[in-house]
CSV table of C-alpha atoms and ligand atoms in Angstrom, one decimal:
chain,number,residue,atom,x,y,z
A,1,UNK,CA,1.0,-11.4,23.0
A,2,UNK,CA,0.6,-7.8,24.1
A,3,UNK,CA,-1.9,-5.2,22.9
A,4,UNK,CA,-0.1,-3.0,20.2
A,5,UNK,CA,-1.3,0.3,18.8
A,6,UNK,CA,-0.2,1.1,15.3
A,7,UNK,CA,-0.1,4.4,13.5
A,8,UNK,CA,0.3,5.3,9.8
A,9,UNK,CA,0.4,8.9,8.5
A,10,UNK,CA,2.7,8.3,5.5
A,11,UNK,CA,0.4,9.9,3.0
A,12,UNK,CA,-3.2,11.3,3.1
A,13,UNK,CA,-4.9,8.8,5.5
A,14,UNK,CA,-4.6,9.1,9.3
A,15,UNK,CA,-4.8,5.4,10.4
A,16,UNK,CA,-4.7,4.0,13.9
A,17,UNK,CA,-5.3,0.4,14.7
A,18,UNK,CA,-5.1,-2.0,17.6
A,19,UNK,CA,-3.9,-5.6,17.4
A,20,UNK,CA,-3.5,-8.5,19.8
A,21,UNK,CA,-2.4,-12.0,18.8
A,22,UNK,CA,-2.7,-11.2,15.1
A,23,UNK,CA,-6.3,-10.2,15.6
A,24,UNK,CA,-7.4,-6.7,14.5
A,25,UNK,CA,-9.4,-5.2,17.4
A,26,UNK,CA,-9.8,-1.8,15.8
A,27,UNK,CA,-8.9,-0.1,12.5
A,28,UNK,CA,-9.9,3.5,12.1
A,29,UNK,CA,-8.9,5.5,9.1
A,30,UNK,CA,-9.7,9.2,8.5
A,31,UNK,CA,-9.3,9.8,4.8
A,32,UNK,CA,-8.3,13.2,3.5
A,33,UNK,CA,-9.3,12.3,-0.1
A,34,UNK,CA,-12.0,15.0,-0.2
A,35,UNK,CA,-9.5,17.7,0.9
A,36,UNK,CA,-7.1,16.9,-1.9
A,37,UNK,CA,-9.6,16.2,-4.6
A,38,UNK,CA,-9.7,19.7,-6.1
A,39,UNK,CA,-5.9,19.5,-6.6
A,40,UNK,CA,-5.9,16.2,-8.3
A,41,UNK,CA,-3.4,14.7,-5.9
A,42,UNK,CA,-2.1,15.0,-2.4
A,43,UNK,CA,-0.8,18.4,-1.2
A,44,UNK,CA,1.9,17.6,1.3
A,45,UNK,CA,1.6,20.7,3.6
A,46,UNK,CA,-2.2,20.2,3.8
A,47,UNK,CA,-1.8,16.5,4.5
A,48,UNK,CA,0.5,17.2,7.5
A,49,UNK,CA,-1.8,19.8,9.0
A,50,UNK,CA,-4.9,17.6,8.6
A,51,UNK,CA,-3.1,14.7,10.3
A,52,UNK,CA,-2.3,17.0,13.2
A,53,UNK,CA,-5.8,18.2,13.6
A,54,UNK,CA,-7.5,14.7,13.5
A,55,UNK,CA,-5.0,12.3,15.0
A,56,UNK,CA,-6.2,12.5,18.6
A,57,UNK,CA,-9.8,12.0,17.5
A,58,UNK,CA,-8.8,8.9,15.5
A,59,UNK,CA,-7.0,7.6,18.5
A,60,UNK,CA,-10.1,8.0,20.7
A,61,UNK,CA,-12.2,6.2,18.1
A,62,UNK,CA,-9.8,3.3,17.8
A,63,UNK,CA,-9.7,2.8,21.6
A,64,UNK,CA,-13.5,2.9,21.7
A,65,UNK,CA,-13.8,0.5,18.8
A,66,UNK,CA,-11.5,-2.0,20.6
A,67,UNK,CA,-13.1,-1.3,24.0
A,68,UNK,CA,-9.8,-0.6,25.7
A,69,UNK,CA,-8.1,2.4,27.3
A,70,UNK,CA,-4.6,3.9,27.0
A,71,UNK,CA,-3.7,2.0,30.2
A,72,UNK,CA,-4.2,-1.3,28.5
A,73,UNK,CA,-1.6,-0.7,25.7
A,74,UNK,CA,1.6,-2.7,25.8
A,75,UNK,CA,3.4,-1.2,22.8
A,76,UNK,CA,3.2,1.6,20.3
A,77,UNK,CA,4.3,1.4,16.6
A,78,UNK,CA,4.3,4.0,13.9
A,79,UNK,CA,5.5,4.3,10.3
A,80,UNK,CA,8.8,6.0,9.9
A,81,UNK,CA,9.1,5.8,6.1
A,82,UNK,CA,8.8,5.9,3.2
A,83,UNK,CA,6.2,8.7,2.6
A,84,UNK,CA,5.7,12.4,2.8
A,85,UNK,CA,8.2,13.6,5.4
A,86,UNK,CA,5.9,16.2,7.0
A,87,UNK,CA,3.0,13.7,7.2
A,88,UNK,CA,5.2,10.9,8.6
A,89,UNK,CA,6.5,13.2,11.3
A,90,UNK,CA,3.0,13.7,12.7
A,91,UNK,CA,2.3,10.0,13.3
A,92,UNK,CA,5.9,9.2,14.3
A,93,UNK,CA,6.1,11.9,16.9
A,94,UNK,CA,2.6,11.3,18.2
A,95,UNK,CA,3.3,7.6,18.6
A,96,UNK,CA,6.7,8.2,20.2
A,97,UNK,CA,5.3,10.7,22.7
A,98,UNK,CA,2.5,8.3,23.6
A,99,UNK,CA,4.9,5.5,24.2
A,100,UNK,CA,7.2,7.8,26.2
A,101,UNK,CA,4.4,9.1,28.4
A,102,UNK,CA,3.0,5.6,29.0
A,103,UNK,CA,6.5,4.1,29.5
A,104,UNK,CA,6.0,1.6,26.7
A,105,UNK,CA,8.2,0.1,24.0
A,106,UNK,CA,8.2,2.2,20.7
A,107,UNK,CA,8.6,0.3,17.5
A,108,UNK,CA,9.2,2.2,14.2
A,109,UNK,CA,7.9,0.3,11.2
A,110,UNK,CA,8.6,0.4,7.5
A,111,UNK,CA,5.4,1.2,5.6
A,112,UNK,CA,5.8,-1.7,3.1
A,113,UNK,CA,6.5,-4.2,5.9
A,114,UNK,CA,3.1,-3.0,7.3
A,115,UNK,CA,1.4,-3.7,3.9
A,116,UNK,CA,3.1,-7.2,3.7
A,117,UNK,CA,2.1,-8.0,7.3
A,118,UNK,CA,-1.5,-7.0,6.7
A,119,UNK,CA,-1.7,-9.0,3.4
A,120,UNK,CA,-0.4,-12.1,5.1
A,121,UNK,CA,-2.5,-11.7,8.3
A,122,UNK,CA,-5.2,-14.2,9.2
A,123,UNK,CA,-2.8,-17.0,10.0
A,124,UNK,CA,-3.3,-19.0,6.8
A,125,UNK,CA,-0.2,-18.0,4.9
A,126,UNK,CA,3.4,-19.0,5.7
A,127,UNK,CA,6.6,-18.0,3.9
A,128,UNK,CA,8.2,-18.7,1.5
A,129,UNK,CA,6.0,-16.5,-0.7
A,130,UNK,CA,6.3,-13.7,-3.3
A,131,UNK,CA,4.7,-10.4,-2.4
A,132,UNK,CA,3.3,-7.9,-4.9
A,133,UNK,CA,2.9,-4.5,-3.3
A,134,UNK,CA,0.9,-2.2,-5.6
A,135,UNK,CA,-0.3,1.1,-4.2
A,136,UNK,CA,-0.4,4.8,-5.0
A,137,UNK,CA,3.2,5.3,-3.9
A,138,UNK,CA,4.8,1.9,-4.6
A,139,UNK,CA,4.8,-1.0,-7.0
A,140,UNK,CA,7.4,-3.7,-6.1
A,141,UNK,CA,7.8,-7.5,-6.0
A,142,UNK,CA,9.5,-9.0,-3.0
A,143,UNK,CA,10.6,-12.5,-2.3
A,144,UNK,CA,9.9,-13.4,1.4
A,145,UNK,CA,11.8,-16.6,2.2
A,146,UNK,CA,10.9,-16.3,5.9
A,147,UNK,CA,9.2,-13.8,8.2
A,148,UNK,CA,11.1,-10.6,8.3
A,149,UNK,CA,13.4,-11.4,5.3
A,150,UNK,CA,12.7,-9.3,2.2
A,151,UNK,CA,14.5,-9.3,-1.2
A,152,UNK,CA,13.2,-6.8,-3.7
A,153,UNK,CA,13.0,-8.6,-7.1
A,154,UNK,CA,11.7,-5.6,-9.1
A,155,UNK,CA,10.0,-2.3,-8.8
A,156,UNK,CA,8.4,0.4,-10.9
A,157,UNK,CA,10.9,2.5,-12.9
A,158,UNK,CA,8.5,5.5,-13.0
A,159,UNK,CA,4.8,5.7,-11.8
A,160,UNK,CA,3.3,3.3,-9.2
A,161,UNK,CA,0.3,1.2,-10.4
A,162,UNK,CA,-2.1,3.2,-8.3
A,163,UNK,CA,-0.5,6.5,-9.4
A,164,UNK,CA,-1.1,5.4,-13.0
A,165,UNK,CA,-4.7,4.6,-12.2
A,166,UNK,CA,-5.1,8.0,-10.5
A,167,UNK,CA,-3.4,10.0,-13.3
A,168,UNK,CA,-5.2,8.2,-16.1
A,169,UNK,CA,-8.5,8.7,-14.2
A,170,UNK,CA,-7.8,12.4,-14.2
A,171,UNK,CA,-7.3,12.4,-18.0
A,172,UNK,CA,-10.7,10.7,-18.2
A,173,UNK,CA,-12.2,13.5,-16.1
A,174,UNK,CA,-12.7,11.3,-13.0
A,175,UNK,CA,-12.3,12.6,-9.4
A,176,UNK,CA,-9.3,11.7,-7.1
A,177,UNK,CA,-8.5,9.0,-6.0
A,178,UNK,CA,-9.2,7.7,-9.4
A,179,UNK,CA,-8.4,4.0,-9.1
A,180,UNK,CA,-11.9,2.8,-7.9
A,181,UNK,CA,-13.6,5.4,-10.2
A,182,UNK,CA,-11.7,4.2,-13.2
A,183,UNK,CA,-12.4,0.6,-12.3
A,184,UNK,CA,-16.2,1.4,-12.1
A,185,UNK,CA,-16.1,3.1,-15.5
A,186,UNK,CA,-14.1,0.2,-17.0
A,187,UNK,CA,-16.8,-2.3,-16.0
A,188,UNK,CA,-19.0,-1.1,-18.8
A,189,UNK,CA,-16.3,-0.8,-21.5
A,190,UNK,CA,-14.7,-3.1,-24.1
A,191,UNK,CA,-11.2,-3.9,-22.8
A,192,UNK,CA,-10.1,-4.9,-26.4
A,193,UNK,CA,-11.1,-1.6,-27.9
A,194,UNK,CA,-7.6,-0.1,-27.7
A,195,UNK,CA,-4.7,-2.5,-27.8
A,196,UNK,CA,-2.1,-0.5,-25.7
A,197,UNK,CA,1.4,-1.9,-25.9
A,198,UNK,CA,2.1,-3.9,-22.7
A,199,UNK,CA,4.9,-2.3,-20.8
A,200,UNK,CA,8.3,-4.0,-20.1
A,201,UNK,CA,7.4,-7.0,-22.2
A,202,UNK,CA,10.9,-8.0,-23.3
A,203,UNK,CA,12.8,-7.6,-20.0
A,204,UNK,CA,14.3,-10.6,-18.1
A,205,UNK,CA,13.9,-8.9,-14.7
A,206,UNK,CA,10.8,-8.0,-12.7
A,207,UNK,CA,10.5,-4.2,-13.1
A,208,UNK,CA,7.4,-2.4,-14.0
A,209,UNK,CA,6.7,0.9,-15.9
A,210,UNK,CA,3.4,2.6,-16.2
A,211,UNK,CA,4.1,6.2,-17.3
A,212,UNK,CA,4.3,5.3,-21.0
A,213,UNK,CA,0.8,3.8,-20.8
A,214,UNK,CA,-0.6,6.9,-19.2
A,215,UNK,CA,1.0,9.0,-22.1
A,216,UNK,CA,-0.5,6.5,-24.6
A,217,UNK,CA,-4.0,7.2,-23.1
A,218,UNK,CA,-3.4,11.0,-23.3
A,219,UNK,CA,-2.3,10.8,-26.9
A,220,UNK,CA,-5.3,8.6,-27.8
A,221,UNK,CA,-7.7,11.1,-26.2
A,222,UNK,CA,-6.1,13.9,-28.1
A,223,UNK,CA,-6.3,12.1,-31.4
A,224,UNK,CA,-9.8,10.6,-30.9
A,225,UNK,CA,-11.7,13.2,-28.8
A,226,UNK,CA,-14.9,11.2,-29.3
A,227,UNK,CA,-13.5,7.9,-28.0
A,228,UNK,CA,-15.8,6.0,-25.6
A,229,UNK,CA,-14.2,6.7,-22.2
A,230,UNK,CA,-15.4,3.4,-20.8
A,231,UNK,CA,-13.6,1.5,-23.6
A,232,UNK,CA,-10.4,3.6,-22.9
A,233,UNK,CA,-10.7,2.9,-19.1
A,234,UNK,CA,-11.2,-0.9,-19.7
A,235,UNK,CA,-8.3,-1.2,-22.1
A,236,UNK,CA,-6.0,0.7,-19.8
A,237,UNK,CA,-7.1,-1.3,-16.8
A,238,UNK,CA,-6.6,-4.6,-18.6
A,239,UNK,CA,-3.1,-3.6,-19.7
A,240,UNK,CA,-2.0,-2.6,-16.1
A,241,UNK,CA,-3.5,-5.8,-14.6
A,242,UNK,CA,-1.9,-8.0,-17.2
A,243,UNK,CA,1.5,-6.4,-16.5
A,244,UNK,CA,1.1,-6.9,-12.7
A,245,UNK,CA,-0.1,-10.5,-13.1
A,246,UNK,CA,2.3,-11.7,-15.7
A,247,UNK,CA,5.4,-10.2,-13.9
A,248,UNK,CA,4.3,-11.6,-10.5
A,249,UNK,CA,3.7,-15.1,-12.1
A,250,UNK,CA,7.1,-15.0,-13.7
A,251,UNK,CA,8.7,-14.0,-10.4
A,252,UNK,CA,7.0,-16.8,-8.6
A,253,UNK,CA,8.0,-19.4,-11.2
A,254,UNK,CA,11.7,-18.3,-11.4
A,255,UNK,CA,11.9,-18.2,-7.5
A,256,UNK,CA,10.1,-21.5,-7.2
A,257,UNK,CA,7.4,-20.1,-5.0
A,258,UNK,CA,3.8,-21.2,-5.3
A,259,UNK,CA,2.2,-18.6,-3.0
A,260,UNK,CA,1.6,-15.0,-3.9
A,261,UNK,CA,0.6,-12.4,-1.4
A,262,UNK,CA,-0.8,-9.1,-2.8
A,263,UNK,CA,-0.7,-5.9,-0.7
A,264,UNK,CA,-1.5,-2.2,-1.2
A,265,UNK,CA,-4.6,-0.3,-2.4
A,266,UNK,CA,-4.6,-1.7,-5.9
A,267,UNK,CA,-5.2,-5.2,-4.4
A,268,UNK,CA,-8.8,-3.9,-4.1
A,269,UNK,CA,-9.1,-4.0,-7.9
A,270,UNK,CA,-11.7,-6.6,-9.0
A,271,UNK,CA,-10.1,-7.5,-12.3
A,272,UNK,CA,-6.7,-8.0,-10.6
A,273,UNK,CA,-8.4,-10.2,-8.0
A,274,UNK,CA,-10.2,-12.4,-10.6
A,275,UNK,CA,-7.1,-12.7,-12.9
A,276,UNK,CA,-5.0,-13.8,-9.9
A,277,UNK,CA,-7.6,-16.2,-8.8
A,278,UNK,CA,-7.3,-17.9,-12.2
A,279,UNK,CA,-3.5,-17.9,-12.1
A,280,UNK,CA,-2.9,-21.3,-10.6
A,281,UNK,CA,-0.9,-19.8,-7.7
A,282,UNK,CA,-2.1,-19.9,-4.1
A,283,UNK,CA,-3.1,-16.3,-3.9
A,284,UNK,CA,-3.6,-14.4,-0.7
A,285,UNK,CA,-5.4,-11.1,-0.9
A,286,UNK,CA,-6.2,-8.9,2.1
A,287,UNK,CA,-9.7,-7.6,2.7
A,288,UNK,CA,-9.9,-4.0,1.2
A,289,UNK,CA,-9.8,-2.4,4.7
A,290,UNK,CA,-6.4,-3.9,5.3
A,291,UNK,CA,-5.2,-3.5,1.7
A,292,UNK,CA,-5.3,0.3,1.7
A,293,UNK,CA,-3.2,2.4,4.1
A,294,UNK,CA,-4.2,1.8,7.7
A,295,UNK,CA,-2.8,1.7,11.2
A,296,UNK,CA,-3.6,-1.9,12.0
A,297,UNK,CA,-1.0,-3.1,9.4
A,298,UNK,CA,1.7,-1.2,11.3
A,299,UNK,CA,0.6,-2.9,14.6
A,300,UNK,CA,0.6,-6.3,12.9
A,301,UNK,CA,4.2,-5.8,11.6
A,302,UNK,CA,5.3,-4.6,15.0
A,303,UNK,CA,3.7,-7.6,16.7
A,304,UNK,CA,5.4,-10.0,14.3
A,305,UNK,CA,8.8,-8.4,15.1
A,306,UNK,CA,8.2,-8.6,18.8
A,307,UNK,CA,7.4,-12.3,18.4
A,308,UNK,CA,10.7,-12.9,16.7
A,309,UNK,CA,12.7,-11.4,19.5
A,310,UNK,CA,13.7,-8.1,21.2
A,311,UNK,CA,13.3,-5.0,19.1
A,312,UNK,CA,15.7,-2.1,19.5
A,313,UNK,CA,14.0,1.0,21.0
A,314,UNK,CA,13.0,3.4,18.3
A,315,UNK,CA,13.4,6.7,20.2
A,316,UNK,CA,16.1,8.1,17.9
A,317,UNK,CA,14.6,7.1,14.5
A,318,UNK,CA,14.0,9.9,12.0
A,319,UNK,CA,11.2,10.1,9.4
A,320,UNK,CA,12.6,8.8,6.1
A,321,UNK,CA,10.9,9.9,2.9
A,322,UNK,CA,12.9,7.4,0.7
A,323,UNK,CA,13.5,4.1,2.4
A,324,UNK,CA,14.2,0.8,0.7
A,325,UNK,CA,12.6,-2.2,2.5
A,326,UNK,CA,15.5,-4.1,4.1
A,327,UNK,CA,15.2,-7.0,6.5
A,328,UNK,CA,14.9,-5.5,9.9
A,329,UNK,CA,17.4,-6.7,12.7
A,330,UNK,CA,14.9,-9.4,13.8
B,401,KG4,O1,-2.1,1.5,-0.4
B,401,KG4,P1,-2.9,2.8,-0.6
B,401,KG4,O2,-4.1,3.0,0.2
B,401,KG4,O3,-2.0,4.1,-0.4
B,401,KG4,C1,-0.7,4.2,-0.8
B,401,KG4,O4,0.2,3.8,0.0
B,401,KG4,O5,-0.5,4.7,-1.9
B,401,KG4,O6,-3.3,2.8,-2.2
B,401,KG4,C2,-4.0,3.8,-2.8
B,401,KG4,C3,-4.0,3.6,-4.3
B,401,KG4,C4,-4.6,4.8,-5.0
B,401,KG4,O7,-3.7,5.1,-6.1
B,401,KG4,C5,-5.9,4.2,-5.6
B,401,KG4,O8,-6.3,4.8,-6.8
B,401,KG4,C6,-5.6,2.7,-5.7
B,401,KG4,O9,-4.8,2.4,-4.6
B,401,KG4,N1,-6.8,1.9,-5.8
B,401,KG4,C7,-7.2,1.2,-6.8
B,401,KG4,C8,-8.5,0.6,-6.5
B,401,KG4,N2,-8.8,1.0,-5.2
B,401,KG4,C9,-7.7,1.8,-4.8
B,401,KG4,N3,-6.7,1.1,-8.1
B,401,KG4,C10,-7.4,0.3,-8.9
B,401,KG4,N4,-8.5,-0.3,-8.7
B,401,KG4,C11,-9.1,-0.1,-7.5
B,401,KG4,N5,-10.3,-0.7,-7.2
B,402,ZN,ZN1,0.6,2.3,1.3
């Protein structure tokens, strides 16, 4: 299989990776977290400008890491949605120009297809499987009956799981991005101290909802200003993880699948990892460098599509801020 370059600039990370035969040869991510930290979240205009100023340096580092030159590339892929439109445009047009200049195929990739491809990478997982995508921008469950076929079984009705971690971390006075910080604080708290109501408990479907939980934390902190913050963090984390795990397990049971693939930044959460390990399902979790936003996942998804057959050229594709994951044409 050819050497594919993948680019992701959908949010606040400039990611470029190189992949050949399912093997990740390079995966360079320039994080903007420090830039956005003071604002408690991603500032879209700042994100686009920063992508523009660092993307050529990230490309050079990725080529050096893989020990290849531009001349060795055989395809270029970039995320075209969903994401912040100004941020997406940077990677999409950078990739498209690179492909045009080098006379290579250009493959636009859906961000979530990238997360799923990265989570399933390594060769040991085969469809059918259920995929839980839990990141700062998305929380969805997909049934993947075969490579390239995606049926969304459920999604969050409000905040994504990572977004809930980030917003709650902010309430607890922790810096952005708050997910890993909150998890660290939770490690020394009592997770039974505050019995928050588990969200979406009585539904028959597979949707999620996390904004009520964040509001419950805000109310608790108002009413009990002296509450031990580690206890609050631990109780919040346990409620989110139990919601993710129980809904994913139910989806797997109802769909008759015994493999669960977990994608997105929240897959780095230790409690989620240990609860899933004890779930009885065959669980496939990506290493953290492939779980959070990165360019290699986009190259992996593009390579899988090229393996399945010819891919229509992506010269005309626009950046799409809102884009459901549908099965691509191949
Ligand atoms: O997939 P990702 O890198 O970017 C998006 O597409 O959003 O996910 C980032 C999200 C952030 O909300 C971050 O707080 C969360 O993943 N995250 C975590 C952990 N590590 C990252 N959430 C909980 N526990 C963690 N250990
Ligand atoms: Zn993502």
